[in-house]
PDB file of C-alpha atoms in Angstrom:
ATOM      1  CA  UNK A   1      13.558 -16.130 -23.997  1.00 64.00           C
ATOM      2  CA  UNK A   2      10.502 -17.033 -23.463  1.00 71.00           C
ATOM      3  CA  UNK A   3       9.023 -13.726 -23.610  1.00 72.00           C
ATOM      4  CA  UNK A   4       8.505 -11.628 -26.488  1.00 76.00           C
ATOM      5  CA  UNK A   5      10.759  -8.126 -25.784  1.00 77.00           C
ATOM      6  CA  UNK A   6       8.853  -6.124 -23.709  1.00 79.00           C
ATOM      7  CA  UNK A   7       6.509  -8.489 -21.666  1.00 75.00           C
ATOM      8  CA  UNK A   8       7.273  -9.334 -18.058  1.00 72.00           C
ATOM      9  CA  UNK A   9      10.748 -10.144 -17.377  1.00 72.00           C
ATOM     10  CA  UNK A  10      11.708  -9.072 -20.290  1.00 77.00           C
ATOM     11  CA  UNK A  11      11.627  -5.276 -20.705  1.00 76.00           C
ATOM     12  CA  UNK A  12       8.160  -4.410 -19.550  1.00 82.00           C
ATOM     13  CA  UNK A  13       7.063  -3.876 -15.886  1.00 86.00           C
ATOM     14  CA  UNK A  14       7.598  -7.203 -14.027  1.00 88.00           C
ATOM     15  CA  UNK A  15       4.575  -6.062 -11.026  1.00 91.00           C
ATOM     16  CA  UNK A  16       6.476  -8.163  -8.341  1.00 92.00           C
ATOM     17  CA  UNK A  17       9.795  -6.883  -8.833  1.00 92.00           C
ATOM     18  CA  UNK A  18       8.540  -3.009  -8.974  1.00 94.00           C
ATOM     19  CA  UNK A  19       6.220  -3.401  -5.677  1.00 96.00           C
ATOM     20  CA  UNK A  20       9.503  -5.121  -4.216  1.00 96.00           C
ATOM     21  CA  UNK A  21      11.372  -2.148  -5.523  1.00 97.00           C
ATOM     22  CA  UNK A  22       9.190   0.504  -3.569  1.00 98.00           C
ATOM     23  CA  UNK A  23       9.149  -1.005  -0.625  1.00 98.00           C
ATOM     24  CA  UNK A  24      12.925  -0.733  -0.379  1.00 98.00           C
ATOM     25  CA  UNK A  25      12.515   2.826  -1.030  1.00 98.00           C
ATOM     26  CA  UNK A  26       9.852   2.986   1.904  1.00 98.00           C
ATOM     27  CA  UNK A  27      12.519   0.949   3.763  1.00 97.00           C
ATOM     28  CA  UNK A  28      15.166   3.937   3.330  1.00 98.00           C
ATOM     29  CA  UNK A  29      12.499   6.250   4.660  1.00 96.00           C
ATOM     30  CA  UNK A  30      12.451   7.995   0.799  1.00 98.00           C
ATOM     31  CA  UNK A  31       8.826   8.987   1.476  1.00 97.00           C
ATOM     32  CA  UNK A  32       8.229  11.375  -1.595  1.00 97.00           C
ATOM     33  CA  UNK A  33       9.833   8.806  -3.909  1.00 98.00           C
ATOM     34  CA  UNK A  34       7.977   6.042  -2.339  1.00 98.00           C
ATOM     35  CA  UNK A  35       4.625   7.813  -2.974  1.00 98.00           C
ATOM     36  CA  UNK A  36       5.946   8.656  -6.493  1.00 98.00           C
ATOM     37  CA  UNK A  37       6.730   5.049  -7.246  1.00 97.00           C
ATOM     38  CA  UNK A  38       3.753   3.556  -5.775  1.00 97.00           C
ATOM     39  CA  UNK A  39       1.262   5.900  -8.056  1.00 97.00           C
ATOM     40  CA  UNK A  40       2.948   4.931 -11.078  1.00 94.00           C
ATOM     41  CA  UNK A  41       2.349   1.312 -10.472  1.00 94.00           C
ATOM     42  CA  UNK A  42      -0.997   1.924  -8.767  1.00 95.00           C
ATOM     43  CA  UNK A  43      -3.518   0.115 -11.586  1.00 94.00           C
ATOM     44  CA  UNK A  44      -6.272   2.976 -10.493  1.00 95.00           C
ATOM     45  CA  UNK A  45      -4.050   5.322 -12.113  1.00 95.00           C
ATOM     46  CA  UNK A  46      -4.512   3.464 -15.515  1.00 94.00           C
ATOM     47  CA  UNK A  47      -7.854   4.059 -15.827  1.00 92.00           C
ATOM     48  CA  UNK A  48      -8.414   7.787 -15.173  1.00 94.00           C
ATOM     49  CA  UNK A  49      -9.563   8.746 -18.752  1.00 95.00           C
ATOM     50  CA  UNK A  50     -10.789   7.016 -21.682  1.00 95.00           C
ATOM     51  CA  UNK A  51      -6.995   7.117 -23.190  1.00 96.00           C
ATOM     52  CA  UNK A  52      -5.497   5.842 -20.066  1.00 95.00           C
ATOM     53  CA  UNK A  53      -8.102   2.934 -20.545  1.00 95.00           C
ATOM     54  CA  UNK A  54      -7.711   2.380 -24.332  1.00 96.00           C
ATOM     55  CA  UNK A  55      -3.644   1.612 -23.588  1.00 96.00           C
ATOM     56  CA  UNK A  56      -4.044  -0.286 -20.363  1.00 96.00           C
ATOM     57  CA  UNK A  57      -6.646  -2.622 -21.628  1.00 95.00           C
ATOM     58  CA  UNK A  58      -6.769  -4.230 -18.344  1.00 94.00           C
ATOM     59  CA  UNK A  59      -8.897  -3.847 -15.272  1.00 92.00           C
ATOM     60  CA  UNK A  60      -7.977  -0.684 -13.022  1.00 90.00           C
ATOM     61  CA  UNK A  61      -9.340  -2.711  -9.978  1.00 90.00           C
ATOM     62  CA  UNK A  62      -6.797  -5.255 -10.529  1.00 90.00           C
ATOM     63  CA  UNK A  63      -3.191  -5.707  -9.970  1.00 92.00           C
ATOM     64  CA  UNK A  64      -1.658  -6.397 -13.312  1.00 92.00           C
ATOM     65  CA  UNK A  65       1.122  -9.296 -13.108  1.00 91.00           C
ATOM     66  CA  UNK A  66       3.155  -6.621 -15.748  1.00 90.00           C
ATOM     67  CA  UNK A  67       2.811  -3.583 -17.853  1.00 93.00           C
ATOM     68  CA  UNK A  68       4.300  -4.330 -21.414  1.00 92.00           C
ATOM     69  CA  UNK A  69       7.165  -1.745 -22.315  1.00 90.00           C
ATOM     70  CA  UNK A  70       7.493  -2.201 -26.032  1.00 90.00           C
ATOM     71  CA  UNK A  71       5.572  -1.142 -29.242  1.00 91.00           C
ATOM     72  CA  UNK A  72       2.630  -1.779 -30.166  1.00 90.00           C
ATOM     73  CA  UNK A  73       1.868  -2.557 -26.352  1.00 90.00           C
ATOM     74  CA  UNK A  74       3.519  -0.512 -24.377  1.00 93.00           C
ATOM     75  CA  UNK A  75       1.619   0.562 -21.070  1.00 94.00           C
ATOM     76  CA  UNK A  76      -1.070  -2.617 -21.480  1.00 93.00           C
ATOM     77  CA  UNK A  77      -1.545  -4.468 -18.481  1.00 93.00           C
ATOM     78  CA  UNK A  78      -1.112  -8.182 -18.521  1.00 90.00           C
ATOM     79  CA  UNK A  79      -1.955 -11.476 -16.614  1.00 88.00           C
ATOM     80  CA  UNK A  80      -4.683  -9.603 -14.125  1.00 89.00           C
ATOM     81  CA  UNK A  81      -6.487 -12.352 -12.427  1.00 84.00           C
ATOM     82  CA  UNK A  82      -3.483 -14.907 -12.328  1.00 78.00           C
ATOM     83  CA  UNK A  83      -1.019 -12.846 -10.484  1.00 77.00           C
ATOM     84  CA  UNK A  84       0.356 -12.732  -6.399  1.00 86.00           C
ATOM     85  CA  UNK A  85       1.373  -9.089  -6.965  1.00 90.00           C
ATOM     86  CA  UNK A  86      -2.290  -7.820  -5.533  1.00 91.00           C
ATOM     87  CA  UNK A  87      -1.339  -9.297  -2.268  1.00 93.00           C
ATOM     88  CA  UNK A  88       2.247  -7.844  -2.314  1.00 95.00           C
ATOM     89  CA  UNK A  89       0.835  -4.421  -3.490  1.00 95.00           C
ATOM     90  CA  UNK A  90      -1.566  -4.943  -0.390  1.00 95.00           C
ATOM     91  CA  UNK A  91       1.539  -5.298   1.986  1.00 96.00           C
ATOM     92  CA  UNK A  92       3.507  -2.532   0.271  1.00 98.00           C
ATOM     93  CA  UNK A  93       0.514  -0.143   0.799  1.00 97.00           C
ATOM     94  CA  UNK A  94      -0.467  -0.968   4.161  1.00 96.00           C
ATOM     95  CA  UNK A  95       3.232  -2.246   5.543  1.00 97.00           C
ATOM     96  CA  UNK A  96       5.575  -0.274   4.005  1.00 97.00           C
ATOM     97  CA  UNK A  97       3.461   2.838   2.863  1.00 98.00           C
ATOM     98  CA  UNK A  98       0.998   3.199   5.463  1.00 97.00           C
ATOM     99  CA  UNK A  99       3.506   1.573   7.951  1.00 96.00           C
ATOM    100  CA  UNK A 100       0.873  -0.659  10.070  1.00 95.00           C
ATOM    101  CA  UNK A 101       2.312  -3.899  10.763  1.00 94.00           C
ATOM    102  CA  UNK A 102       1.331  -6.544  13.131  1.00 94.00           C
ATOM    103  CA  UNK A 103       4.017  -7.656  15.732  1.00 94.00           C
ATOM    104  CA  UNK A 104       2.349 -10.301  17.919  1.00 93.00           C
ATOM    105  CA  UNK A 105      -0.309  -9.023  19.742  1.00 91.00           C
ATOM    106  CA  UNK A 106       0.591  -5.286  18.834  1.00 93.00           C
ATOM    107  CA  UNK A 107       0.732  -2.873  15.976  1.00 93.00           C
ATOM    108  CA  UNK A 108       3.528  -0.860  15.020  1.00 95.00           C
ATOM    109  CA  UNK A 109       2.728   2.248  13.450  1.00 95.00           C
ATOM    110  CA  UNK A 110       6.036   3.677  11.193  1.00 94.00           C
ATOM    111  CA  UNK A 111       4.492   6.153   8.149  1.00 96.00           C
ATOM    112  CA  UNK A 112       6.359   6.524   5.138  1.00 96.00           C
ATOM    113  CA  UNK A 113       3.546   8.975   3.790  1.00 97.00           C
ATOM    114  CA  UNK A 114       4.542  12.215   1.591  1.00 96.00           C
ATOM    115  CA  UNK A 115       4.975  15.347   4.026  1.00 95.00           C
ATOM    116  CA  UNK A 116       2.034  16.487   2.020  1.00 95.00           C
ATOM    117  CA  UNK A 117      -0.510  14.167   3.705  1.00 96.00           C
ATOM    118  CA  UNK A 118      -1.536  16.001   6.996  1.00 97.00           C
ATOM    119  CA  UNK A 119      -3.171  12.948   8.390  1.00 97.00           C
ATOM    120  CA  UNK A 120      -5.105   9.311   7.657  1.00 97.00           C
ATOM    121  CA  UNK A 121      -7.235   6.837   9.380  1.00 97.00           C
ATOM    122  CA  UNK A 122      -7.731   3.219   9.462  1.00 94.00           C
ATOM    123  CA  UNK A 123     -10.388   0.879  10.812  1.00 94.00           C
ATOM    124  CA  UNK A 124      -8.439  -2.092  11.976  1.00 91.00           C
ATOM    125  CA  UNK A 125     -10.497  -4.912  13.542  1.00 89.00           C
ATOM    126  CA  UNK A 126      -9.095  -8.102  15.243  1.00 86.00           C
ATOM    127  CA  UNK A 127     -11.557 -10.543  16.705  1.00 83.00           C
ATOM    128  CA  UNK A 128     -14.808  -8.416  17.780  1.00 81.00           C
ATOM    129  CA  UNK A 129     -12.752  -5.081  18.525  1.00 86.00           C
ATOM    130  CA  UNK A 130     -12.654  -2.269  16.269  1.00 89.00           C
ATOM    131  CA  UNK A 131      -9.278  -0.085  16.538  1.00 90.00           C
ATOM    132  CA  UNK A 132      -9.757   3.489  14.979  1.00 93.00           C
ATOM    133  CA  UNK A 133      -6.790   4.782  14.177  1.00 94.00           C
ATOM    134  CA  UNK A 134      -5.785   8.422  13.227  1.00 96.00           C
ATOM    135  CA  UNK A 135      -2.371   9.347  12.151  1.00 97.00           C
ATOM    136  CA  UNK A 136      -1.610  13.133  11.925  1.00 97.00           C
ATOM    137  CA  UNK A 137       1.602  14.363  10.511  1.00 96.00           C
ATOM    138  CA  UNK A 138       2.870  18.040  11.007  1.00 94.00           C
ATOM    139  CA  UNK A 139       6.480  19.241  10.066  1.00 92.00           C
ATOM    140  CA  UNK A 140       7.444  15.186   9.437  1.00 88.00           C
ATOM    141  CA  UNK A 141       6.439  14.243  12.885  1.00 93.00           C
ATOM    142  CA  UNK A 142       3.734  11.925  13.462  1.00 95.00           C
ATOM    143  CA  UNK A 143       0.904  11.552  16.371  1.00 95.00           C
ATOM    144  CA  UNK A 144      -1.281   8.620  16.848  1.00 94.00           C
ATOM    145  CA  UNK A 145      -5.117   8.257  18.444  1.00 93.00           C
ATOM    146  CA  UNK A 146      -6.271   4.962  18.674  1.00 91.00           C
ATOM    147  CA  UNK A 147     -10.213   4.979  19.758  1.00 91.00           C
ATOM    148  CA  UNK A 148      -9.836   8.816  20.451  1.00 92.00           C
ATOM    149  CA  UNK A 149      -6.887   8.165  22.828  1.00 90.00           C
ATOM    150  CA  UNK A 150      -3.410   9.644  22.084  1.00 92.00           C
ATOM    151  CA  UNK A 151      -0.830   7.095  21.983  1.00 89.00           C
ATOM    152  CA  UNK A 152       2.929   8.153  22.429  1.00 87.00           C
ATOM    153  CA  UNK A 153       4.766   5.146  21.035  1.00 86.00           C
ATOM    154  CA  UNK A 154       4.481   3.581  17.827  1.00 91.00           C
ATOM    155  CA  UNK A 155       3.957   0.547  19.539  1.00 89.00           C
ATOM    156  CA  UNK A 156       0.619   0.056  20.281  1.00 88.00           C
ATOM    157  CA  UNK A 157      -0.577  -3.001  22.500  1.00 86.00           C
ATOM    158  CA  UNK A 158      -3.901  -4.017  21.215  1.00 85.00           C
ATOM    159  CA  UNK A 159      -4.935  -5.580  24.785  1.00 75.00           C
ATOM    160  CA  UNK A 160      -4.382  -2.337  26.470  1.00 63.00           C
ATOM    161  CA  UNK A 161      -5.837   0.397  24.309  1.00 58.00           C
ATOM    162  CA  UNK A 162      -9.009   1.231  26.309  1.00 49.00           C
ATOM    163  CA  UNK A 163     -12.044   3.167  25.297  1.00 52.00           C
ATOM    164  CA  UNK A 164     -15.683   2.971  25.534  1.00 48.00           C
ATOM    165  CA  UNK A 165     -16.923   1.215  23.550  1.00 44.00           C
ATOM    166  CA  UNK A 166     -14.048  -1.016  21.882  1.00 44.00           C
ATOM    167  CA  UNK A 167     -16.652  -3.056  20.546  1.00 45.00           C
ATOM    168  CA  UNK A 168     -18.456  -1.738  17.537  1.00 49.00           C
ATOM    169  CA  UNK A 169     -21.962  -2.920  15.946  1.00 46.00           C
TER     170      UNK A 169
END
Protein backbone atom coordinates (compact mmCIF):
# COMPACT_ATOMS: atom_id res chain seq x y z
CA UNK A 1 0.00 0.00 0.00
CA UNK A 2 3.04 2.27 0.21
CA UNK A 3 3.23 2.71 -3.56
CA UNK A 4 0.62 4.22 -5.84
CA UNK A 5 -0.93 1.84 -8.40
CA UNK A 6 1.38 0.93 -11.26
CA UNK A 7 4.64 1.64 -9.43
CA UNK A 8 7.22 -0.98 -8.42
CA UNK A 9 5.71 -4.11 -6.90
CA UNK A 10 2.27 -2.53 -7.14
CA UNK A 11 1.56 -3.29 -10.80
CA UNK A 12 4.61 -1.90 -12.56
CA UNK A 13 7.76 -3.63 -13.73
CA UNK A 14 9.78 -4.46 -10.66
CA UNK A 15 13.07 -4.97 -12.46
CA UNK A 16 14.71 -7.36 -10.01
CA UNK A 17 11.81 -9.78 -10.44
CA UNK A 18 11.66 -9.22 -14.19
CA UNK A 19 15.33 -10.14 -14.52
CA UNK A 20 14.89 -13.25 -12.36
CA UNK A 21 11.99 -14.29 -14.58
CA UNK A 22 14.15 -13.98 -17.72
CA UNK A 23 16.85 -16.00 -15.97
CA UNK A 24 14.26 -18.72 -15.35
CA UNK A 25 13.39 -18.89 -19.06
CA UNK A 26 17.11 -19.18 -19.83
CA UNK A 27 17.41 -22.00 -17.29
CA UNK A 28 14.55 -23.74 -19.10
CA UNK A 29 16.59 -23.29 -22.32
CA UNK A 30 13.76 -21.34 -23.95
CA UNK A 31 16.23 -19.29 -25.95
CA UNK A 32 13.78 -17.34 -28.10
CA UNK A 33 11.62 -16.30 -25.13
CA UNK A 34 14.74 -15.40 -23.14
CA UNK A 35 15.88 -13.02 -25.87
CA UNK A 36 12.38 -11.59 -26.32
CA UNK A 37 12.05 -10.78 -22.61
CA UNK A 38 15.63 -9.56 -22.34
CA UNK A 39 14.91 -7.14 -25.18
CA UNK A 40 11.81 -5.87 -23.37
CA UNK A 41 13.66 -4.94 -20.20
CA UNK A 42 16.88 -3.73 -21.85
CA UNK A 43 16.97 0.02 -21.11
CA UNK A 44 18.63 0.85 -24.43
CA UNK A 45 15.42 -0.24 -26.16
CA UNK A 46 13.56 2.54 -24.34
CA UNK A 47 15.70 5.17 -26.03
CA UNK A 48 15.56 4.28 -29.71
CA UNK A 49 13.29 7.13 -30.79
CA UNK A 50 12.43 10.57 -29.41
CA UNK A 51 8.95 9.21 -28.64
CA UNK A 52 10.45 6.34 -26.60
CA UNK A 53 12.62 8.79 -24.67
CA UNK A 54 9.62 11.04 -23.96
CA UNK A 55 7.77 8.08 -22.44
CA UNK A 56 10.65 6.46 -20.52
CA UNK A 57 12.06 9.76 -19.14
CA UNK A 58 15.11 7.97 -17.73
CA UNK A 59 18.64 7.32 -18.87
CA UNK A 60 18.66 4.51 -21.47
CA UNK A 61 22.17 3.52 -20.35
CA UNK A 62 21.13 2.85 -16.73
CA UNK A 63 18.99 -0.02 -15.42
CA UNK A 64 15.78 1.29 -13.87
CA UNK A 65 14.59 -0.36 -10.66
CA UNK A 66 11.06 -0.15 -11.99
CA UNK A 67 8.99 0.87 -14.98
CA UNK A 68 5.58 2.30 -14.19
CA UNK A 69 2.49 0.50 -15.42
CA UNK A 70 -0.44 2.89 -14.93
CA UNK A 71 -1.40 6.16 -16.63
CA UNK A 72 -0.37 8.91 -16.70
CA UNK A 73 3.15 7.47 -16.22
CA UNK A 74 2.90 4.18 -18.15
CA UNK A 75 6.34 3.19 -19.45
CA UNK A 76 8.29 5.68 -17.33
CA UNK A 77 11.49 4.40 -15.70
CA UNK A 78 12.19 5.06 -12.05
CA UNK A 79 14.93 4.73 -9.45
CA UNK A 80 17.66 4.48 -12.08
CA UNK A 81 20.74 5.17 -9.97
CA UNK A 82 19.51 3.59 -6.75
CA UNK A 83 19.03 0.01 -7.82
CA UNK A 84 20.88 -3.27 -7.66
CA UNK A 85 19.12 -4.25 -10.87
CA UNK A 86 22.19 -3.36 -12.93
CA UNK A 87 24.19 -6.11 -11.23
CA UNK A 88 21.42 -8.63 -11.83
CA UNK A 89 21.15 -7.52 -15.46
CA UNK A 90 24.90 -8.07 -15.89
CA UNK A 91 24.51 -11.60 -14.53
CA UNK A 92 21.51 -12.22 -16.77
CA UNK A 93 23.39 -11.16 -19.91
CA UNK A 94 26.75 -12.77 -19.19
CA UNK A 95 25.78 -15.95 -17.35
CA UNK A 96 22.21 -16.79 -18.32
CA UNK A 97 22.04 -15.44 -21.89
CA UNK A 98 25.61 -15.62 -23.26
CA UNK A 99 26.13 -18.57 -20.94
CA UNK A 100 29.59 -17.72 -19.62
CA UNK A 101 30.15 -18.37 -15.95
CA UNK A 102 33.22 -18.87 -13.81
CA UNK A 103 33.57 -22.07 -11.81
CA UNK A 104 36.84 -22.10 -9.92
CA UNK A 105 39.68 -21.93 -12.44
CA UNK A 106 37.41 -22.66 -15.40
CA UNK A 107 34.87 -20.97 -17.59
CA UNK A 108 31.75 -22.94 -18.39
CA UNK A 109 30.11 -21.81 -21.61
CA UNK A 110 26.47 -22.78 -22.23
CA UNK A 111 24.88 -20.11 -24.46
CA UNK A 112 21.13 -19.48 -24.48
CA UNK A 113 21.16 -17.14 -27.48
CA UNK A 114 18.48 -17.31 -30.20
CA UNK A 115 18.88 -19.65 -33.16
CA UNK A 116 19.50 -16.76 -35.57
CA UNK A 117 22.61 -15.62 -33.65
CA UNK A 118 25.38 -17.16 -35.74
CA UNK A 119 28.25 -16.12 -33.46
CA UNK A 120 29.47 -13.81 -30.75
CA UNK A 121 32.86 -12.91 -29.29
CA UNK A 122 33.95 -12.14 -25.78
CA UNK A 123 37.26 -10.88 -24.48
CA UNK A 124 37.76 -12.32 -20.99
CA UNK A 125 40.64 -11.04 -18.89
CA UNK A 126 41.98 -12.82 -15.83
CA UNK A 127 45.01 -11.29 -14.15
CA UNK A 128 47.30 -10.48 -17.10
CA UNK A 129 45.89 -13.16 -19.40
CA UNK A 130 43.44 -12.34 -22.14
CA UNK A 131 41.14 -15.04 -23.51
CA UNK A 132 39.53 -14.24 -26.85
CA UNK A 133 36.45 -16.44 -26.94
CA UNK A 134 34.37 -17.00 -30.06
CA UNK A 135 31.13 -18.94 -29.92
CA UNK A 136 29.66 -20.05 -33.26
CA UNK A 137 26.24 -21.59 -33.74
CA UNK A 138 25.07 -23.76 -36.61
CA UNK A 139 21.82 -25.75 -36.58
CA UNK A 140 21.45 -25.15 -32.83
CA UNK A 141 24.89 -26.59 -32.03
CA UNK A 142 27.64 -24.42 -30.57
CA UNK A 143 31.34 -24.57 -31.32
CA UNK A 144 33.92 -22.74 -29.31
CA UNK A 145 37.40 -21.34 -29.85
CA UNK A 146 39.62 -19.73 -27.26
CA UNK A 147 42.56 -17.70 -28.54
CA UNK A 148 42.01 -19.31 -31.93
CA UNK A 149 42.14 -22.88 -30.63
CA UNK A 150 39.13 -25.19 -30.91
CA UNK A 151 37.68 -26.29 -27.59
CA UNK A 152 35.66 -29.50 -27.58
CA UNK A 153 34.12 -29.17 -24.13
CA UNK A 154 31.86 -26.49 -22.68
CA UNK A 155 34.28 -26.28 -19.74
CA UNK A 156 37.46 -24.30 -20.43
CA UNK A 157 40.24 -24.74 -17.88
CA UNK A 158 41.85 -21.32 -17.82
CA UNK A 159 45.33 -22.58 -16.96
CA UNK A 160 45.25 -25.16 -19.79
CA UNK A 161 44.50 -22.84 -22.71
CA UNK A 162 47.70 -22.65 -24.74
CA UNK A 163 48.33 -20.08 -27.40
CA UNK A 164 50.93 -17.55 -28.36
CA UNK A 165 50.76 -14.94 -27.09
CA UNK A 166 48.27 -15.31 -24.25
CA UNK A 167 49.30 -11.92 -22.85
CA UNK A 168 47.91 -8.99 -24.75
CA UNK A 169 49.24 -5.45 -24.45
